[in-house]
Coordinates of C-alpha atoms in Angstrom, one line a residue:
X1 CA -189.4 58.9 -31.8
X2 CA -186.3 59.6 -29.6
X3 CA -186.4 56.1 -28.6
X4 CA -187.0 54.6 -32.3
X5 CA -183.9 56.3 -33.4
X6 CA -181.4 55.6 -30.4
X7 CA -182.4 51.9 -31.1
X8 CA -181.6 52.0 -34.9
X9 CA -178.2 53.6 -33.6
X10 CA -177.2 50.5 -31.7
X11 CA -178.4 48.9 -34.7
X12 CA -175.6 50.5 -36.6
X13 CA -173.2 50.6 -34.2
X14 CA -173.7 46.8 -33.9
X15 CA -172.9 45.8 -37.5
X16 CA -169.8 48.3 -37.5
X17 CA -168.2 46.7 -34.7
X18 CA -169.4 43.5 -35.9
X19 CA -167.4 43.6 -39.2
X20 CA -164.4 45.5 -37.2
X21 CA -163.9 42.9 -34.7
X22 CA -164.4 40.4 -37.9
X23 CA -161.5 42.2 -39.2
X24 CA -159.3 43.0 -36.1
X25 CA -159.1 39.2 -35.0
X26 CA -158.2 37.9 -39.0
X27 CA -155.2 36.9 -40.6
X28 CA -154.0 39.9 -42.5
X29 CA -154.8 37.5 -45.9
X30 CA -157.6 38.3 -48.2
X31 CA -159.1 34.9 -48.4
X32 CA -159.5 34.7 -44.6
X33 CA -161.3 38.5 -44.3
X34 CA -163.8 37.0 -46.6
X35 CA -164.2 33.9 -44.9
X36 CA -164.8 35.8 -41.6
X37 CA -166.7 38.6 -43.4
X38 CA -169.4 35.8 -44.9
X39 CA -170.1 34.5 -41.4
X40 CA -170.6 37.8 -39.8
X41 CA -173.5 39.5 -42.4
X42 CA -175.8 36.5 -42.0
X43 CA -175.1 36.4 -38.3
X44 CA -175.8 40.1 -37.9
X45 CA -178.4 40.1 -39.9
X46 CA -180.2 37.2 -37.4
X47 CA -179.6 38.9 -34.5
X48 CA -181.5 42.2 -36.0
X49 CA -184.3 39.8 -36.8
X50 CA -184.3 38.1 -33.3
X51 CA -185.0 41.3 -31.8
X52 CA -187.8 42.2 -33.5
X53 CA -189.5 38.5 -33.3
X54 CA -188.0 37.5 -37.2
X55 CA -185.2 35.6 -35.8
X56 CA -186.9 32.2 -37.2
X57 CA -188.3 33.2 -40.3
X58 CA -184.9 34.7 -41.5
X59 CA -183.4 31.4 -40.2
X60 CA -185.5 29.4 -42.3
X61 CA -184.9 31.6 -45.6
X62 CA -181.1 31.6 -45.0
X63 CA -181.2 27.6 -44.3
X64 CA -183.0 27.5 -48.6
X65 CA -180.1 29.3 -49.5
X66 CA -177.4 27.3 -48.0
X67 CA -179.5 24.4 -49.6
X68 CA -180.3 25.3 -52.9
X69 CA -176.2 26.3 -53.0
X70 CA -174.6 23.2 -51.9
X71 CA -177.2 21.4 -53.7
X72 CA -176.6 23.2 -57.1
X73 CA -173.0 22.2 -56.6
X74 CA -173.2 18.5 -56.1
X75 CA -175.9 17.9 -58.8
X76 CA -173.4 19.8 -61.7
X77 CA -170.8 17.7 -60.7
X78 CA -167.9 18.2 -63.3
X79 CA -170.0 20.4 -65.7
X80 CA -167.7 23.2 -67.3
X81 CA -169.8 25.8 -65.6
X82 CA -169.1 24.3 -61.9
X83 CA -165.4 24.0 -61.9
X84 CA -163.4 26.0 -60.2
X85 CA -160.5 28.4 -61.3
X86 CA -157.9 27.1 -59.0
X87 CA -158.8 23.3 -59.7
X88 CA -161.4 21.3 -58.4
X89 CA -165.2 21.4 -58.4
X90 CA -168.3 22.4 -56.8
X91 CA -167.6 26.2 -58.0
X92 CA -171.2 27.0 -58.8
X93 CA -172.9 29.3 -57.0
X94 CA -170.2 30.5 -54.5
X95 CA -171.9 29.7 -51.3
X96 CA -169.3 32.4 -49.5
X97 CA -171.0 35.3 -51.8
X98 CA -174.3 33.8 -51.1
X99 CA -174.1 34.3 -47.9
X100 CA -172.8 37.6 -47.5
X101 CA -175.1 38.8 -50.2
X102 CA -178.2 37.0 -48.0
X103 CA -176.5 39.3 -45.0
X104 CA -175.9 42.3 -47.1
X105 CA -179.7 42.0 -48.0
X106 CA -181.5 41.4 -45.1
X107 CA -179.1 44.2 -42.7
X108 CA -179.8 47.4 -45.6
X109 CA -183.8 46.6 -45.8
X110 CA -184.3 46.0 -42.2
X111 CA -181.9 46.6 -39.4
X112 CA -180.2 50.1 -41.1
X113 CA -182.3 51.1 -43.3
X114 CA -182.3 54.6 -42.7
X115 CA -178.3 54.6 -42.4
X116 CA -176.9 55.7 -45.7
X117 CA -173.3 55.1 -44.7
X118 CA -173.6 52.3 -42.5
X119 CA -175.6 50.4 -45.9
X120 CA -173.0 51.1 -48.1
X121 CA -170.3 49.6 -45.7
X122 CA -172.2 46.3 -45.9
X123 CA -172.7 46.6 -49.3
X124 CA -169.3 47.3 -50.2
X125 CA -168.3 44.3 -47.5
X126 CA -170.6 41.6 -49.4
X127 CA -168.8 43.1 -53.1
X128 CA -165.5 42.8 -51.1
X129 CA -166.2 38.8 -49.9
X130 CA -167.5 37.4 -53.9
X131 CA -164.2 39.7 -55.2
X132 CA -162.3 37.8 -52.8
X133 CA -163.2 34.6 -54.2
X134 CA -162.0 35.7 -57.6
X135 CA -158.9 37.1 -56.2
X136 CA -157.8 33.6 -54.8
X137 CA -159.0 31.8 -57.8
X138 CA -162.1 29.9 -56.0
X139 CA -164.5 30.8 -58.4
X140 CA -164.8 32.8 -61.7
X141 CA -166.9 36.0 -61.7
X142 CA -170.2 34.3 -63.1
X143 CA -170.1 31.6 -60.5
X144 CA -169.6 34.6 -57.9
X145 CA -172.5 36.4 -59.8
X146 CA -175.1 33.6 -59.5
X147 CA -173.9 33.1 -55.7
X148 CA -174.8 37.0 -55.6
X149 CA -178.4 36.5 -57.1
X150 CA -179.1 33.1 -54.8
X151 CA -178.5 35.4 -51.9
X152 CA -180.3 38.3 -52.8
X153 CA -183.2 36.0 -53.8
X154 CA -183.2 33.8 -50.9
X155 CA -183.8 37.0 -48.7
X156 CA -186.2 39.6 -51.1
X157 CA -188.0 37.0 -53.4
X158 CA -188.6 34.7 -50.4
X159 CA -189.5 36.9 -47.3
X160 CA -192.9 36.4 -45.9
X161 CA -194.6 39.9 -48.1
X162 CA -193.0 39.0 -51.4
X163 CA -195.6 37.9 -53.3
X164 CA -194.3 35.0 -54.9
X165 CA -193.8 33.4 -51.4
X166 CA -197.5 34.2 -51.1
X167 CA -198.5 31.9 -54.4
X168 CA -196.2 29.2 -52.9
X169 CA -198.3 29.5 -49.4
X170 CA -201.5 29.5 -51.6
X171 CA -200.4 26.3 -53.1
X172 CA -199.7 24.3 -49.9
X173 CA -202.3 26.1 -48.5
X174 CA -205.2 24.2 -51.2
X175 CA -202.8 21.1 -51.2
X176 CA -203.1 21.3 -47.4
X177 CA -207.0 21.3 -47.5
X178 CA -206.7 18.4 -49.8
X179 CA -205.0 16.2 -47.3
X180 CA -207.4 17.0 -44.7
X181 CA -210.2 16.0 -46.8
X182 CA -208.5 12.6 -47.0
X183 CA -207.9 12.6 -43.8
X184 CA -211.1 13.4 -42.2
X185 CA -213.0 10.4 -44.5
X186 CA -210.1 8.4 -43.2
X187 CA -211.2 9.6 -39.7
X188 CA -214.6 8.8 -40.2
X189 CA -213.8 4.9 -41.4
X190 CA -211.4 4.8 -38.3
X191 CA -214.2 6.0 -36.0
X192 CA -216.5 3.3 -37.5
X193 CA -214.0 1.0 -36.6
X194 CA -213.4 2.4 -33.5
X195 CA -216.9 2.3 -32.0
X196 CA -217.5 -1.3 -33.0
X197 CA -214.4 -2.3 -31.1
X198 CA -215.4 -0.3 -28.0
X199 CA -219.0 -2.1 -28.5
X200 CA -217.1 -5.2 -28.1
X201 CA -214.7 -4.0 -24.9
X202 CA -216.4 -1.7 -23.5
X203 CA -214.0 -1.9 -20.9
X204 CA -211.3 0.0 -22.5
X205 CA -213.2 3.0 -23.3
X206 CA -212.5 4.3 -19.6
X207 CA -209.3 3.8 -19.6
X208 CA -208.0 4.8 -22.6
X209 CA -210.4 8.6 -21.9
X210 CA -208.2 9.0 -18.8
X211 CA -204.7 8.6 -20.7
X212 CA -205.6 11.1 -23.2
X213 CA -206.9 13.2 -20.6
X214 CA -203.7 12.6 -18.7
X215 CA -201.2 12.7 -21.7
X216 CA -202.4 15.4 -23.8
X217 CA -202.0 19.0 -22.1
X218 CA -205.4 21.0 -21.7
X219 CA -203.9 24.4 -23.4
X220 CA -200.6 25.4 -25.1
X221 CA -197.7 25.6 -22.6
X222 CA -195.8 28.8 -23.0
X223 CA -192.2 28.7 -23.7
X224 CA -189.1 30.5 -23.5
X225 CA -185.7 31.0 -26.2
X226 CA -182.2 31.3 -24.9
X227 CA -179.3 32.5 -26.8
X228 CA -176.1 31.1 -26.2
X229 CA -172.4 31.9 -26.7
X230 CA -170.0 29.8 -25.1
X231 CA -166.0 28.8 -25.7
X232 CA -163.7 27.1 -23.9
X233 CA -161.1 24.2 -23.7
X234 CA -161.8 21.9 -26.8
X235 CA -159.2 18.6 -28.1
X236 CA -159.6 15.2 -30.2
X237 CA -159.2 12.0 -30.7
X238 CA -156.1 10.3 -33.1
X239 CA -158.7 9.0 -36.2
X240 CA -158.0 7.2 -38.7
X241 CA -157.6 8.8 -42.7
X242 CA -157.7 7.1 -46.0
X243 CA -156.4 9.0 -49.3
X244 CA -155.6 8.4 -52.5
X245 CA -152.7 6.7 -51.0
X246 CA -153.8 4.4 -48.5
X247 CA -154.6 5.1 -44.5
X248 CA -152.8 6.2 -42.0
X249 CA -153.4 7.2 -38.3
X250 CA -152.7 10.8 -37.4
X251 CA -153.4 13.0 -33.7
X252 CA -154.8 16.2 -33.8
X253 CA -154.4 19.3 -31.5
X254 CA -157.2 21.4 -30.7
X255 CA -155.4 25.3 -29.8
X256 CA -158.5 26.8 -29.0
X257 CA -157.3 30.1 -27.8
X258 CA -155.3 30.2 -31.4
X259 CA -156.9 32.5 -33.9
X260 CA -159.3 31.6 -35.1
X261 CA -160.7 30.7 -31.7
X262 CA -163.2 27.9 -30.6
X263 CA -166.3 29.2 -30.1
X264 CA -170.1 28.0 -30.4
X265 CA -173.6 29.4 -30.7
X266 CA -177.0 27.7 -30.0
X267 CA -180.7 29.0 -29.7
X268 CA -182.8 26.7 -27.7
X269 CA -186.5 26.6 -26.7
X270 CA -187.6 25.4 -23.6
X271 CA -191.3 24.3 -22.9
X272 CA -192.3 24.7 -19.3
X273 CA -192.1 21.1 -18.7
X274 CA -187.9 21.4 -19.3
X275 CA -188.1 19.7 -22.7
X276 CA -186.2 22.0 -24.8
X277 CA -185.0 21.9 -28.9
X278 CA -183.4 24.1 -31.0
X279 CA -180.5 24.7 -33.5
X280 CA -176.4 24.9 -32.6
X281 CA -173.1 25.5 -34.5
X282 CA -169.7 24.3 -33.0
X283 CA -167.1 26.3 -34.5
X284 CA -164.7 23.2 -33.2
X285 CA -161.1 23.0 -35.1
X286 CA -158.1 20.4 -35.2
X287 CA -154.9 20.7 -36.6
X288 CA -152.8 17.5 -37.5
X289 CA -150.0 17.2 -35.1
X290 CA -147.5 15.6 -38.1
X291 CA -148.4 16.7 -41.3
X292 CA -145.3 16.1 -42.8
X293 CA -145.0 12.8 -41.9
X294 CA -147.9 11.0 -43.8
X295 CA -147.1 13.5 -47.1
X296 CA -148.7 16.6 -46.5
X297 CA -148.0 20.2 -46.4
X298 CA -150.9 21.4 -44.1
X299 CA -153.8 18.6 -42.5
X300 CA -156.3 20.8 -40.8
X301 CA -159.7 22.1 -40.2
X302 CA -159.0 25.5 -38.3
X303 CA -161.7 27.8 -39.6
X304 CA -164.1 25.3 -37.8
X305 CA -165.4 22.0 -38.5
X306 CA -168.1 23.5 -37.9
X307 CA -170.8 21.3 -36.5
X308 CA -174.4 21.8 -37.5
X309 CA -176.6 20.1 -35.4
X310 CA -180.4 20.7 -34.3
X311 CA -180.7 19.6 -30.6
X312 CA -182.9 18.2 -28.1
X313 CA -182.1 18.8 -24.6
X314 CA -183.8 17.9 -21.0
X315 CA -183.1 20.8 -17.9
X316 CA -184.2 19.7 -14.6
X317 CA -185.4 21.8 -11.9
X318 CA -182.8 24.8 -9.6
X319 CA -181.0 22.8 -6.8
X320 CA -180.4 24.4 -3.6
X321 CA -177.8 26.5 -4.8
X322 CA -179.4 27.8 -7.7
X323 CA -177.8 25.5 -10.1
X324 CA -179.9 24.4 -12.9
X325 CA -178.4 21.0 -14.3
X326 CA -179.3 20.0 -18.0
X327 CA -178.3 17.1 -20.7
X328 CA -178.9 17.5 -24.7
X329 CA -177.7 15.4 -27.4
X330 CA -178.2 16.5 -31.2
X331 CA -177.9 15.3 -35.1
X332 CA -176.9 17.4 -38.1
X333 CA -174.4 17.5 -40.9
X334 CA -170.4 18.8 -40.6
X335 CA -169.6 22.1 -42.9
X336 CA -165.9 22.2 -42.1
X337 CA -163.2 25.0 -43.6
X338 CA -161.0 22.7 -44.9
X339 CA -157.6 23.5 -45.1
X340 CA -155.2 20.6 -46.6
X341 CA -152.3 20.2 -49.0
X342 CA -150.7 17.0 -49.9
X343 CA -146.5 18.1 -50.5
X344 CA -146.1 19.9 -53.7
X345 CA -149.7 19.7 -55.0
X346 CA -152.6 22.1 -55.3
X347 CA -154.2 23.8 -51.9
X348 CA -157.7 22.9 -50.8
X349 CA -159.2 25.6 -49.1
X350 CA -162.3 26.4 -48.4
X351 CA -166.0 25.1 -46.9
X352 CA -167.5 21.8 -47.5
X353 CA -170.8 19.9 -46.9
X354 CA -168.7 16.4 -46.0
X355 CA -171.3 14.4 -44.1
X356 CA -172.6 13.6 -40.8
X357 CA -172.6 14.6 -37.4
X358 CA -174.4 14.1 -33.8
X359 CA -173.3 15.7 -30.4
X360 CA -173.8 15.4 -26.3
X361 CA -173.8 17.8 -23.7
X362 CA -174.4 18.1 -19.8
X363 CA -174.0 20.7 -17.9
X364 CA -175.3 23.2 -15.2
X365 CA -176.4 26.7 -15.7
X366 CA -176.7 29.7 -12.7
X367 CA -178.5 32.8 -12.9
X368 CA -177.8 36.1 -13.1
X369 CA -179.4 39.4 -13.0
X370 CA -182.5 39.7 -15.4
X371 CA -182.5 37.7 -18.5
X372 CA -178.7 36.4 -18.4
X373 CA -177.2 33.5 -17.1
X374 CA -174.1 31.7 -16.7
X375 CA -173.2 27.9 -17.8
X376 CA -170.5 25.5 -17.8
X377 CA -170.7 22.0 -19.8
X378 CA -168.7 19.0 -20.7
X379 CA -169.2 18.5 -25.1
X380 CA -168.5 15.5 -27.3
X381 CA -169.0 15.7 -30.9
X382 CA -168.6 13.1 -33.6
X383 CA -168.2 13.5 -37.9
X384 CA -168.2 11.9 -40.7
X385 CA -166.2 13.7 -43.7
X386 CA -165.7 13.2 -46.9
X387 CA -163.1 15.5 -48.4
X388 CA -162.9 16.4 -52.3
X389 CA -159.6 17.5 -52.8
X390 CA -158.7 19.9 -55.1
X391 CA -155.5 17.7 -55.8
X392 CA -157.4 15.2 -57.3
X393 CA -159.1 12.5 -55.1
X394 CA -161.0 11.7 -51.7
X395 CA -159.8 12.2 -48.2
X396 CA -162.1 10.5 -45.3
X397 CA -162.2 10.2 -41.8
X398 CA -163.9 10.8 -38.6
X399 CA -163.1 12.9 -35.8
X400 CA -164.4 12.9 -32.3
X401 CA -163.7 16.0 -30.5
X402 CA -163.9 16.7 -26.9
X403 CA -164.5 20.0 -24.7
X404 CA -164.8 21.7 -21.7
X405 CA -167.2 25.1 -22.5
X406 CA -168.0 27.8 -20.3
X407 CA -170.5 30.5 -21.7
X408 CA -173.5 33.0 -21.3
X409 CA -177.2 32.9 -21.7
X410 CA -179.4 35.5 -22.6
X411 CA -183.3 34.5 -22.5
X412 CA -185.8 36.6 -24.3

């Protein structure tokens, strides 16, 4: 009992100085503590779930919601209903208040729920980000209010006990069985096949026994997750931007000590055989290095261009001096905070699903006492954007960013 409740206290004391450091290392702006705040619940709330073997399933739930958001706001398009306040589109749902309402959720049913306080600091903290949305003129209170509902609903109505997840696992479930009737009768015709050929070439059917028996593993191999937190050194490339205007080549500057910092995340399983996958975001920023040159006020993504990529990566065995050297390379889409403003005209500000993305890594990791490690790696990321501006219009470009990260493991 003693134990159950000192845990539940680092619970708490987790989330609190979760949202204080959220707070201690923002801008003193309202727009940027709900940024930050909308990032931390959901982030919080995964780590809780991690701990107690939920880390995926809450993963999963949280990647519908992000979905069915971004989705809802592409397929509206200029409907009344999804324009924004401030100018622009793709205003409904607000995907910041779906978030932190996802967050908010998940953190007061599981990882403090028997903390009266500490639940009505989240709560208050998810109320505080869709307000904040309002406040700057993103969104209108309805658009906040649906993002509110996705959020809630993404965690309650979808969690594995709810029961109408459980009518959507019956229905796979029989469409499942369905397909495996097909397939076995397909089986059986292949077999049929199969044995006439062998009947004719007999002398394949010994050596096509020994390569399944050499490719195909006799049992499950047992694997292991790292969590990883890493910053570091981080530029990019001059690229190449076309506007409304026409196209023009611009530098960028990386500052990645500059709030808000360059930082990354990554979970990764490894099988036994040093194949490893898993799931990384690249909080990676650039700042134009002449804005006012090509007719712009500000010309950056510095609240991430946040690369979303799921990985594959390939460790090899410890040298000699305990190093453990390792290349990944991985595909997924860019969610940048964009942050631009052509001279005199209206601000965009704010995150958007702009297109494409892939990475590579190599690097070397070293151990450390238990389940933590060390790691130092050489990063290059590439992306695709597409830019609505709220201005009126299309930015594009791609940027290829560069990096030098050093960071920690923590295996479990």
């Amino acid at each position: 009992m003693v134990a159950g409740v000192l845990a539940a206290l680092r619970r708490v004391h987790l989330v609190v100085a979760a949202l204080a450091l959220c707070i201690m290392v923002c801008e003193p702006q309202v727009r940027r503590y709900g940024d930050r705040i909308q990032v931390v619940l959901p982030m919080v709330a995964w780590a809780c779930a991690a701990a107690e073997g939920r880390g995926k399933e809450l993963a999963l739930r949280f990647a519908g919601v992000f979905v069915a958001a971004h989705a809802s706001k592409r397929l509206l398009g200029d409907a009344p209903m999804n324009l924004r306040p401030g100018g622009g589109d793709h205003g409904f749902p607000s995907a910041h208040t779906a978030a932190a309402a996802f967050g908010a959720s998940a953190l007061v049913h599981d990882c403090i729920a028997g903390h009266p306080v500490a639940r009505a600091l989240v709560v208050i903290s998810a109320a505080f980000v869709g307000g904040s949305r309002i406040e700057v003129g993103a969104h209108d209170l309805w658009q906040v209010l649906a993002g509110g509902f996705l959020g809630w609903g993404g965690d309650r109505v979808l969690r594995a006990d709810s029961p109408l997840r459980r009518r959507i696992a019956a229905s796979l479930t029989q469409a499942g069985r369905r397909a495996r009737r097909g397939l076995r009768r397909m089986g059986r015709m292949a077999s049929r096949g199969l044995a006439t050929a062998f009947g004719r070439r007999r002398g394949l059917a010994l050596p096509l026994l020994l390569l399944a028996v050499l490719v195909l593993p006799a049992q499950p191999l047992r694997a292991e997750q790292v969590l990883s937190i890493y910053s570091g050194a981080q530029g990019a490339a001059d690229s190449r931007i076309e506007d409304s205007l026409g196209s023009f080549i611009t530098g960028w500057e990386g500052h990645s000590l500059k709030s808000p910092p360059y930082y990354g995340l990554r979970l990764t399983r490894w099988r036994p055989d040093g194949i490893g996958y898993g799931f990384e975001i690249n909080h990676a920023k650039v700042y134009s290095d002449d804005p006012a040159s090509h007719g712009y006020d500000r010309l950056e993504f510095t609240d991430g261009l946040n690369i979303v990529t799921v990985n594959l990566w390939k460790r090899w065995p410890a040298l000699r001096s305990g190093l453990v050297p390792y290349v990944g390379a991985g595909l997924g889409v860019a969610v940048p905070h964009v942050d631009i403003q052509p001279a005199g005209e209206a601000h965009t500000f704010g995150y958007q699903l702009t297109g494409p993305a892939a990475q590579i890594v190599a690097g070397a990791s070293y151990p450390l006492a238990g389940n933590w490690s060390l790691f130092g790696e050489v990063k290059g990321t590439w992306s695709r954007h597409r830019v609505d501006l709220d201005s009126g219009g299309v930015l594009r470009t791609e940027i290829t960013t560069h990096a030098v990260n050093f960071g920690l493991n923590w295996q479990f």
